[in-house]
Amino acid sequence: MNDYFISDPHFGHKFLAKLRGFSNPAEHDRFLCQKWLEKLPEDQYIRLWILGDNYCGGVDAETAALELLQQFREDVLTQKGSIVELHGLLGNHDLAHPTFADGYLRLKNFYLVYNSVQTTAAIKLAGRDVMLNHFPYEGNRYDKPWMDQYRLRDLGLPLVHGHTHATELVSYTRKKTLQLCVNVEACPDFAPLSRLELEQLVTRFA
């Protein structure tokens, strides 16, 4: 099983597409899917972790993003012979996130495409316990105070996160806890980072 990690694709999001240097969302989305396809290996069983913010918008944006991800899974199978499991950690723009009062009603739509959907997870990287969450422990100056309710507590475990749209992979909290940012902007070529790449970062910086 090969694990890959990325966050904040923001499929169909006009504003983010422009910030990332694309003329329109369709061009942006095609580019991301192509880079992801190029990065993933052939003839493998893959777990692709997307750490939130699949899109930004209403129900139509959600439908379009999930359909795009389903097509991506099919493209990986037909072009590379690899089977992709999708595992999602919900972000604040995903309508199934608990920040939305009726978010629980949207989960069934995610499960049409995703193998699992949650708000946080724990894995081992380089023999160390590591947390996964859309939000960093701290470090995004644009956040509203209510977002603190949905962050994990910084108890010293390294964290893999998205949300910030920072271009730096590595940061530290005030407690000197390692944070690894896997949003699109931080990942080389906008492509998912492999488990090995994250383990190298944990070994070097934790």
Coordinates of C-alpha atoms in Angstrom, one line a residue:
M1 CA 0.0 0.0 0.0
N2 CA 1.4 3.4 -1.0
D3 CA 0.2 6.5 0.9
Y4 CA 0.1 10.0 -0.7
F5 CA -1.0 13.2 0.9
I6 CA -2.2 16.6 -0.3
S7 CA -4.7 19.3 0.7
D8 CA -6.8 22.2 -0.5
P9 CA -7.2 21.4 -4.2
H10 CA -10.1 23.9 -4.3
F11 CA -11.5 22.4 -7.5
G12 CA -13.7 24.9 -9.5
H13 CA -12.6 27.8 -7.3
K14 CA -12.1 30.9 -9.5
F15 CA -10.3 33.0 -6.9
L16 CA -7.8 30.3 -6.0
A17 CA -7.2 29.3 -9.6
K18 CA -6.2 32.9 -10.4
L19 CA -3.9 33.1 -7.4
R20 CA -2.2 29.9 -8.5
G21 CA -1.6 31.4 -11.9
F22 CA -4.4 29.9 -14.1
S23 CA -6.7 31.8 -16.4
N24 CA -9.8 29.8 -15.2
P25 CA -10.8 27.0 -12.9
A26 CA -11.1 24.4 -15.6
E27 CA -7.5 24.9 -16.6
H28 CA -6.5 24.8 -13.0
D29 CA -8.4 21.6 -12.3
R30 CA -7.0 19.8 -15.4
F31 CA -3.4 20.8 -14.4
L32 CA -3.9 19.4 -10.8
C33 CA -5.3 16.2 -12.0
Q34 CA -2.5 15.7 -14.6
K35 CA 0.2 16.4 -12.0
W36 CA -1.4 14.0 -9.6
L37 CA -1.7 11.4 -12.2
E38 CA 2.0 11.8 -13.2
K39 CA 3.1 11.5 -9.5
L40 CA 1.2 8.3 -8.6
P41 CA 3.0 5.1 -9.4
E42 CA 1.9 2.4 -11.8
D43 CA 0.4 -1.0 -10.9
Q44 CA 0.0 -0.2 -7.2
Y45 CA -2.7 0.0 -4.5
I46 CA -2.7 3.6 -3.4
R47 CA -4.2 5.5 -0.5
L48 CA -4.6 9.2 -1.4
W49 CA -5.3 11.4 1.6
I50 CA -6.9 14.7 0.8
L51 CA -6.8 16.9 3.9
G52 CA -9.8 19.1 3.1
D53 CA -11.2 21.9 1.0
N54 CA -12.0 19.9 -2.0
Y55 CA -13.9 22.9 -3.4
C56 CA -15.3 26.3 -2.3
G57 CA -18.9 27.0 -2.9
G58 CA -22.4 25.4 -2.6
V59 CA -23.9 22.1 -3.5
D60 CA -23.1 22.5 -7.2
A61 CA -19.5 23.0 -6.5
E62 CA -19.5 20.0 -4.2
T63 CA -21.1 17.8 -6.9
A64 CA -18.6 19.0 -9.6
A65 CA -15.6 18.4 -7.3
L66 CA -16.7 14.9 -6.3
E67 CA -17.4 14.0 -9.9
L68 CA -13.9 15.2 -10.9
L69 CA -12.3 13.1 -8.1
Q70 CA -14.3 10.0 -9.3
Q71 CA -13.0 10.6 -12.8
F72 CA -9.5 11.0 -11.5
R73 CA -9.7 7.6 -9.8
E74 CA -10.9 6.0 -13.1
D75 CA -8.1 7.7 -15.0
V76 CA -5.4 6.4 -12.7
L77 CA -6.8 2.9 -13.1
T78 CA -7.1 3.0 -16.9
Q79 CA -3.8 4.9 -17.6
K80 CA -1.5 3.6 -14.8
G81 CA -3.2 0.4 -13.7
S82 CA -3.3 1.6 -10.1
I83 CA -6.2 1.4 -7.7
V84 CA -6.8 4.6 -5.7
E85 CA -8.5 4.6 -2.3
L86 CA -9.6 8.2 -1.4
H87 CA -9.5 9.1 2.3
G88 CA -10.7 12.6 3.2
L89 CA -10.2 14.9 6.2
L90 CA -12.8 17.5 5.9
G91 CA -11.9 21.2 5.6
N92 CA -13.8 24.3 6.5
H93 CA -15.0 24.8 2.9
D94 CA -16.4 21.2 2.6
L95 CA -20.1 21.3 3.3
A96 CA -19.8 18.0 5.3
H97 CA -17.5 19.6 7.8
P98 CA -19.2 20.1 11.3
T99 CA -18.8 23.8 11.0
F100 CA -22.0 23.6 8.9
A101 CA -25.0 22.7 11.0
D102 CA -26.3 20.3 8.4
G103 CA -22.9 19.0 7.5
Y104 CA -23.8 15.5 8.6
L105 CA -26.4 15.4 5.8
R106 CA -23.6 15.9 3.2
L107 CA -21.5 13.0 4.2
K108 CA -23.4 10.6 2.1
N109 CA -22.3 12.5 -1.0
F110 CA -18.7 12.2 0.0
Y111 CA -19.1 8.5 0.5
L112 CA -20.1 8.1 -3.1
V113 CA -16.4 8.8 -4.0
Y114 CA -14.4 8.6 -0.8
N115 CA -13.5 5.3 1.0
S116 CA -13.4 7.2 4.4
V117 CA -14.3 10.7 5.6
Q118 CA -13.4 12.1 8.9
T119 CA -12.1 15.3 10.6
T120 CA -8.8 13.9 12.0
A121 CA -6.7 10.8 11.8
A122 CA -3.5 9.4 13.3
I123 CA -0.7 7.5 11.4
K124 CA 2.9 6.5 11.9
L125 CA 5.7 8.1 9.9
A126 CA 9.2 7.0 10.4
G127 CA 8.1 5.1 13.5
R128 CA 6.5 8.1 15.1
D129 CA 2.9 8.9 15.9
V130 CA 1.7 11.7 13.6
M131 CA -1.6 13.5 13.5
L132 CA -3.6 14.5 10.4
N133 CA -6.0 17.4 10.3
H134 CA -7.1 20.1 7.9
F135 CA -6.1 22.9 10.3
P136 CA -2.6 23.5 11.7
Y137 CA -2.2 23.6 15.4
E138 CA -1.5 27.3 14.9
G139 CA 0.0 29.8 12.5
N140 CA -2.6 31.2 10.1
R141 CA -3.1 34.9 10.8
Y142 CA -6.3 35.1 8.6
D143 CA -8.3 32.6 10.7
K144 CA -11.4 33.6 12.6
P145 CA -11.5 32.8 16.3
W146 CA -14.3 30.2 15.8
M147 CA -11.9 28.0 13.9
D148 CA -10.0 27.3 17.1
Q149 CA -12.8 25.0 18.1
Y150 CA -11.9 22.6 15.3
R151 CA -8.1 22.5 15.8
L152 CA -6.3 19.7 17.5
R153 CA -4.5 20.5 20.7
D154 CA -0.8 20.8 20.5
L155 CA 0.4 18.0 22.7
G156 CA 3.8 17.5 21.0
L157 CA 3.0 15.1 18.2
P158 CA 4.0 16.2 14.6
L159 CA 1.0 17.3 12.5
V160 CA 0.4 17.0 8.8
H161 CA -2.1 19.7 7.7
G162 CA -3.4 22.0 5.0
H163 CA -5.6 25.1 5.2
T164 CA -2.9 27.8 5.3
H165 CA -2.0 28.0 1.6
A166 CA 1.5 28.6 2.7
T167 CA 4.4 27.7 0.3
E168 CA 6.6 26.3 3.0
L169 CA 6.4 22.6 3.9
V170 CA 7.8 22.9 7.4
S171 CA 6.8 25.1 10.3
Y172 CA 6.8 24.9 14.1
T173 CA 4.4 25.9 16.8
R174 CA 5.3 28.0 19.8
K175 CA 5.9 24.8 21.6
K176 CA 8.4 23.8 18.9
T177 CA 6.1 21.0 17.5
L178 CA 6.7 20.1 13.9
Q179 CA 3.9 21.0 11.4
L180 CA 4.1 19.7 7.8
C181 CA 1.9 21.6 5.3
V182 CA 0.7 19.6 2.3
N183 CA -1.6 22.1 0.7
V184 CA -1.2 22.4 -3.1
E185 CA 1.0 25.5 -2.9
A186 CA 3.5 23.8 -0.6
C187 CA 3.8 20.5 -2.6
P188 CA 6.4 20.5 -5.5
D189 CA 4.6 20.6 -8.8
F190 CA 1.3 20.8 -7.0
A191 CA 1.4 17.0 -6.6
P192 CA 0.8 14.8 -3.6
L193 CA 3.7 14.0 -1.3
S194 CA 4.4 10.3 -0.7
R195 CA 4.7 8.6 2.6
L196 CA 8.5 8.3 2.1
E197 CA 8.8 12.1 1.4
L198 CA 6.9 12.9 4.6
E199 CA 9.0 10.4 6.6
Q200 CA 12.1 12.1 5.4
L201 CA 10.8 15.4 6.6
V202 CA 9.8 14.0 10.0
T203 CA 13.2 12.3 10.4
R204 CA 15.0 15.5 9.5
F205 CA 12.9 18.2 11.3
A206 CA 11.1 16.6 14.2

